[in-house]
Short mmCIF file of C-alpha atoms and ligand atoms in Angstrom, two decimals:
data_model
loop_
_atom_site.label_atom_id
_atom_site.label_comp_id
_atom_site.label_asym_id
_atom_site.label_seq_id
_atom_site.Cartn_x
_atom_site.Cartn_y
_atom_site.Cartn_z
CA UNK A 727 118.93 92.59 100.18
CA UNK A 728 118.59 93.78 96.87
CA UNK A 729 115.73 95.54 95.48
CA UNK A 730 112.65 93.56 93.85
CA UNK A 731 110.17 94.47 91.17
CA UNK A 732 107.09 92.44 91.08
CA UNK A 733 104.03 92.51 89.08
CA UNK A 734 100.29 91.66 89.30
CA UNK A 735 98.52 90.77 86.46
CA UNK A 736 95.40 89.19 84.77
CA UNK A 737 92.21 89.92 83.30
CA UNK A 738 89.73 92.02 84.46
CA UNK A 739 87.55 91.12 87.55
CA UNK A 740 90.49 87.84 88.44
CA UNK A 741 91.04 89.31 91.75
CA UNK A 742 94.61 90.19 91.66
CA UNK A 743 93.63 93.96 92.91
CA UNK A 744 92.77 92.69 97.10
CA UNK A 745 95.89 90.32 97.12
CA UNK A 746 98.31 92.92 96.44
CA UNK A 747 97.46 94.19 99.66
CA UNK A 748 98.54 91.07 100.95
CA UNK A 749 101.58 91.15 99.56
CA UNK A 750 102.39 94.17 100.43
CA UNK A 751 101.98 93.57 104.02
CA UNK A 752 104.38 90.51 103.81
CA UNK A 753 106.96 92.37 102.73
CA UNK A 754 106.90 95.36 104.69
CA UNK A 755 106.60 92.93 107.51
CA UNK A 756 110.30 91.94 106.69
CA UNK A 757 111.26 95.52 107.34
CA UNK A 758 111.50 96.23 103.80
CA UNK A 759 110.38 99.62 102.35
CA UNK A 760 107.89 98.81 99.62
CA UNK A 761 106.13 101.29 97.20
CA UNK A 762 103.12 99.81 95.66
CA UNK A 763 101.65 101.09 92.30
CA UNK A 764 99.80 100.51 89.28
CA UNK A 765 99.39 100.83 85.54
CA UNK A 766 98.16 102.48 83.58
CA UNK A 767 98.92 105.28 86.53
CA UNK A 768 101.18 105.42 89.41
CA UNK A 769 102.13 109.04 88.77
CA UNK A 770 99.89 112.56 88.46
CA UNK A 771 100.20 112.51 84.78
CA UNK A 772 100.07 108.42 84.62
CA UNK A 773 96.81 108.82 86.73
CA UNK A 774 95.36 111.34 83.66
CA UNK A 775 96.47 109.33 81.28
CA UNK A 776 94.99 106.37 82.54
CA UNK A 777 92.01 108.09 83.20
CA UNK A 778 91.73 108.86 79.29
CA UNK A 779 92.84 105.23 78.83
CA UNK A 780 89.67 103.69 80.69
CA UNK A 781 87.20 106.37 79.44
CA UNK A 782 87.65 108.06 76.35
CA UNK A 783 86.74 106.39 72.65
CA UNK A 784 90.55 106.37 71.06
CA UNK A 785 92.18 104.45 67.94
CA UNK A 786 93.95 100.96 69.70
CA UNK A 787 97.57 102.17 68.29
CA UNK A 788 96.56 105.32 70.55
CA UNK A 789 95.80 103.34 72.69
CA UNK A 790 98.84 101.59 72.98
CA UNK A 791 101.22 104.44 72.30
CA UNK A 792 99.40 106.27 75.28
CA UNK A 793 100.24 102.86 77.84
CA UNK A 794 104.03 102.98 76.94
CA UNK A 795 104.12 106.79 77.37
CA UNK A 796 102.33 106.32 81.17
CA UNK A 797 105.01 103.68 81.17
CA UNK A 798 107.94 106.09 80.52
CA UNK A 799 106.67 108.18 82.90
CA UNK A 800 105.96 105.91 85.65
CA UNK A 801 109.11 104.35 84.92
CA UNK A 802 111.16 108.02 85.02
CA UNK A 803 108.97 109.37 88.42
CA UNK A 804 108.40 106.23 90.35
CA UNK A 805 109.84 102.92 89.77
CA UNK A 806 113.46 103.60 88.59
CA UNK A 807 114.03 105.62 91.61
CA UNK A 808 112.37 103.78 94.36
CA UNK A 809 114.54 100.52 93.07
CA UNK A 810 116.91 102.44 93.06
CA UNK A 811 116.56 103.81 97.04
CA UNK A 812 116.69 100.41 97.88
CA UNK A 813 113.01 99.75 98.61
CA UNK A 814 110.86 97.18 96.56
CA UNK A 815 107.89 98.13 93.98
CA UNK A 816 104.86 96.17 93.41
CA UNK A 817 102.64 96.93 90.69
CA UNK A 818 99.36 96.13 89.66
CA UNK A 819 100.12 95.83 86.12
CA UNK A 820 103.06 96.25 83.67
CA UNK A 821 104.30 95.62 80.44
CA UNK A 822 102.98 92.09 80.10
CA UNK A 823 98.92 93.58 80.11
CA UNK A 824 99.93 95.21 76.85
CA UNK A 825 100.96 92.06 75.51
CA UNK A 826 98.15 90.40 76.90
CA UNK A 827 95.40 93.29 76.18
CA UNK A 828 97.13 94.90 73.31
CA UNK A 829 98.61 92.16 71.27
CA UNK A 830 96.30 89.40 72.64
CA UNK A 831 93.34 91.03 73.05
CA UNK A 832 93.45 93.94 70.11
CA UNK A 833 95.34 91.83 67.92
CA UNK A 834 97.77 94.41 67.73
CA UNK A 835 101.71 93.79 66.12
CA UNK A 836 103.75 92.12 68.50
CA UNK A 837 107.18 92.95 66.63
CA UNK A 838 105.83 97.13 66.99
CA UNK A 839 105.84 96.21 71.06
CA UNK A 840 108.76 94.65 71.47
CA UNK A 841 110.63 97.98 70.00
CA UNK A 842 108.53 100.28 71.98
CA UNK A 843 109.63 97.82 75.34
CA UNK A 844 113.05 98.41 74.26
CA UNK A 845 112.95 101.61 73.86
CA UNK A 846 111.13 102.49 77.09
CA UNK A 847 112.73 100.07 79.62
CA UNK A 848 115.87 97.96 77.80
CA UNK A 849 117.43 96.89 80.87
CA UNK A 850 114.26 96.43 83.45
CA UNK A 851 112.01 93.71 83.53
CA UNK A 852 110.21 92.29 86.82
CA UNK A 853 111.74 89.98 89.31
CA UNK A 854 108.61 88.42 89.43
CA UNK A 855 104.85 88.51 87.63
CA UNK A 856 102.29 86.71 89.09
CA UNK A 857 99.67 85.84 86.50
CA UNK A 858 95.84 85.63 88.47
CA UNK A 859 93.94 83.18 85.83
CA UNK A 860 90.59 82.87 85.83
CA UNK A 861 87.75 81.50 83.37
CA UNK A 862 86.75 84.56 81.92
CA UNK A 863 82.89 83.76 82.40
CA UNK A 864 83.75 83.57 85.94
CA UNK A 865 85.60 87.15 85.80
CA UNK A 866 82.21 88.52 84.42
CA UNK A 867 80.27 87.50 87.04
CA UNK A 868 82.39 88.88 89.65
CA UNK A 869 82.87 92.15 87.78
CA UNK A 870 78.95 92.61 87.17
CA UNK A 871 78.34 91.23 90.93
CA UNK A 872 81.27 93.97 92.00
CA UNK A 873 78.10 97.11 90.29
CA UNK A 874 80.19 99.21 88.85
CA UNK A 875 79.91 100.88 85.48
CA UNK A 876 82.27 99.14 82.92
CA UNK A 877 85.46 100.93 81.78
CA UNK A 878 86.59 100.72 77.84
CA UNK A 879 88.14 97.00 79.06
CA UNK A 880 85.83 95.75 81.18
CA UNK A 881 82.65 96.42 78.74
CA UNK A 882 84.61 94.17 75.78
CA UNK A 883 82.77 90.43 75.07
CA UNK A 884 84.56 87.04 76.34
CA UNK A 885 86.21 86.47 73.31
CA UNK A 886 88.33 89.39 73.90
CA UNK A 887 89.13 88.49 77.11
CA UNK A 888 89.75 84.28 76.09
CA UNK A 889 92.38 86.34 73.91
CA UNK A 890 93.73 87.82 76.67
CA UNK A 891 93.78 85.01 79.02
CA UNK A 892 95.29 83.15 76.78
CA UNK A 893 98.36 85.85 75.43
CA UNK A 894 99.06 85.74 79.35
CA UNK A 895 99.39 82.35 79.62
CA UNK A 896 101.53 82.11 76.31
CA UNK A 897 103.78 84.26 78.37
CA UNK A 898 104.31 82.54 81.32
CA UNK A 899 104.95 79.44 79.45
CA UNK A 900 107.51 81.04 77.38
CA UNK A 901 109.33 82.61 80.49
CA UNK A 902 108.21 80.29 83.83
CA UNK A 903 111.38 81.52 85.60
CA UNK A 904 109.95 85.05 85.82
CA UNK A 905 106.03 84.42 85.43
CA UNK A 906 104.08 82.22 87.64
CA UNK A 907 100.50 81.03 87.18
CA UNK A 908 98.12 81.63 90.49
CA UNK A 909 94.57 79.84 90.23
CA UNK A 910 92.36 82.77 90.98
CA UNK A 911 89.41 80.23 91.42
CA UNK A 912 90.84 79.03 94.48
CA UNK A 913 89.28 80.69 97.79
CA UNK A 914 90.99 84.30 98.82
CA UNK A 915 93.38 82.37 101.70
CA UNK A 916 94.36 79.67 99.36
CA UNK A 917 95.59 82.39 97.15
CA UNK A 918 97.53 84.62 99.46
CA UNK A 919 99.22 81.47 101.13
CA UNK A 920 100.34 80.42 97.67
CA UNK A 921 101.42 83.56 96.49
CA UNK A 922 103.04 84.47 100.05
CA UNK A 923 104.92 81.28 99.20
CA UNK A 924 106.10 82.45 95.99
CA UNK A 925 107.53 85.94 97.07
CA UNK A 926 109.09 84.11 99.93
CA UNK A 927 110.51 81.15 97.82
CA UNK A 928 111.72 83.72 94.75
CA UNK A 929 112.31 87.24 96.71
CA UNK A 930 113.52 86.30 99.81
CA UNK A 931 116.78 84.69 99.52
P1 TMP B 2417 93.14 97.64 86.16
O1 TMP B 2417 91.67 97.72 86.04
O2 TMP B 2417 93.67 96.29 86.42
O3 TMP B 2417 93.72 98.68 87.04
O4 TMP B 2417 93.74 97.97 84.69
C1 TMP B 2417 93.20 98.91 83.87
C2 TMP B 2417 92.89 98.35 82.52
O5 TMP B 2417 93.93 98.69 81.62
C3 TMP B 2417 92.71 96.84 82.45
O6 TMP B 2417 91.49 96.58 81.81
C4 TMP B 2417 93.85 96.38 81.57
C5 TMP B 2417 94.23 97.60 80.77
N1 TMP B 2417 95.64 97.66 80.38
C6 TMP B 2417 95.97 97.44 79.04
O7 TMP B 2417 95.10 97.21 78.21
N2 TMP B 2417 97.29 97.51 78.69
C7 TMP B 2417 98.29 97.80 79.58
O8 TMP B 2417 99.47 97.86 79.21
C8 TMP B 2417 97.92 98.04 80.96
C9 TMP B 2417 98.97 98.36 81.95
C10 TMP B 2417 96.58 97.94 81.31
#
């Protein structure tokens, strides 16, 4: 079978994070070696990046710039060879959060991203994205339930993050072969059955 590349994404405190397990688990069950990751991170230098990226006061082009160059990396170290080993990569987050966060969110360029995705990964994109939407009010109160100190992201307002929702969902209606829309208010089960069905009805074949 060949290799798959899917992606988990939404905004912050949607609950993508405790279905990847999930997903993970389905796969692997199939025999299939899986490596599962995330962005920013994934790799020694992607992890100090992204630590830099969640903590430390920086302009929003730095910002971006410094998620594309965890990209590269990630992409070099990580992804490009596991696909290419034959086993499957999940990750919890990709180049769609900086069009939803960046672009969306920051109000950033779009035209300046879609050189830098060229540039960085011209001939990958993921099998399969699964978008976890929630009402971002909702996402609040499960972030400030979850008591942890906010990162850069999770301390911005709800406008920022109505931005982002909605940047995400621009994107899966622009490319619905690739990008599916999960209702993260549903309970936990209803959303790993659905998204089980998903993988099964889009990977497995
Ligand atoms: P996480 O908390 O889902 O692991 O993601 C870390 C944060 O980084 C999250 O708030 C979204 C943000 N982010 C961006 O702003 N742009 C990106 O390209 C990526 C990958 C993440």
């Amino acid at each position: 079978m060949k290799s798959r590349f899917i992606t988990f994404e939404g905004i912050d405190g949607a609950g993508k994070s405790s279905q990847i397990a999930a997903a993970v688990a389905l796969i692997q069950s199939r025999g299939i070696p899986v490596v599962q990751t995330r962005e920013p991170g994934g790799t020694p230098l992607g992890e100090k990046l992204r630590e830099l990226l969640l903590h430390e006061p920086m302009h929003l082009e730095t910002e971006a710039l410094l998620m594309f160059a965890a990209r590269r990396e990630h992409l070099a170290a990580r992804i490009q060879p596991a696909l290419a080993a034959g086993a499957w990569v999940v990750s919890d987050r990709f180049t769609d959060a900086t069009y939803a966060y960046q672009v969306g969110g920051r109000g950033l360029d779009e035209k300046r991203f879609a050189a830098l995705e060229k540039w960085v990964h011209p001939h990958l994109q993921p099998d399969l994205t699964l978008i976890f939407d929630l009402d971002p009010q909702v996402a609040a109160r499960r972030l400030a339930g979850a008591g942890q100190a906010p990162d850069r992201f999770e301390s911005e307002q709800a406008d920022f993050f109505e931005r982002v929702r909605a940047a995400y969902l621009r994107r899966a209606a622009a490319d619905p072969a690739r990008i599916k829309v999960i209702d993260a208010a549903q309970t936990p089960d209803e959303i790993r059955k659905e998204l089980e069905q998903i993988i099964v009805e889009i990977c497995f074949q």
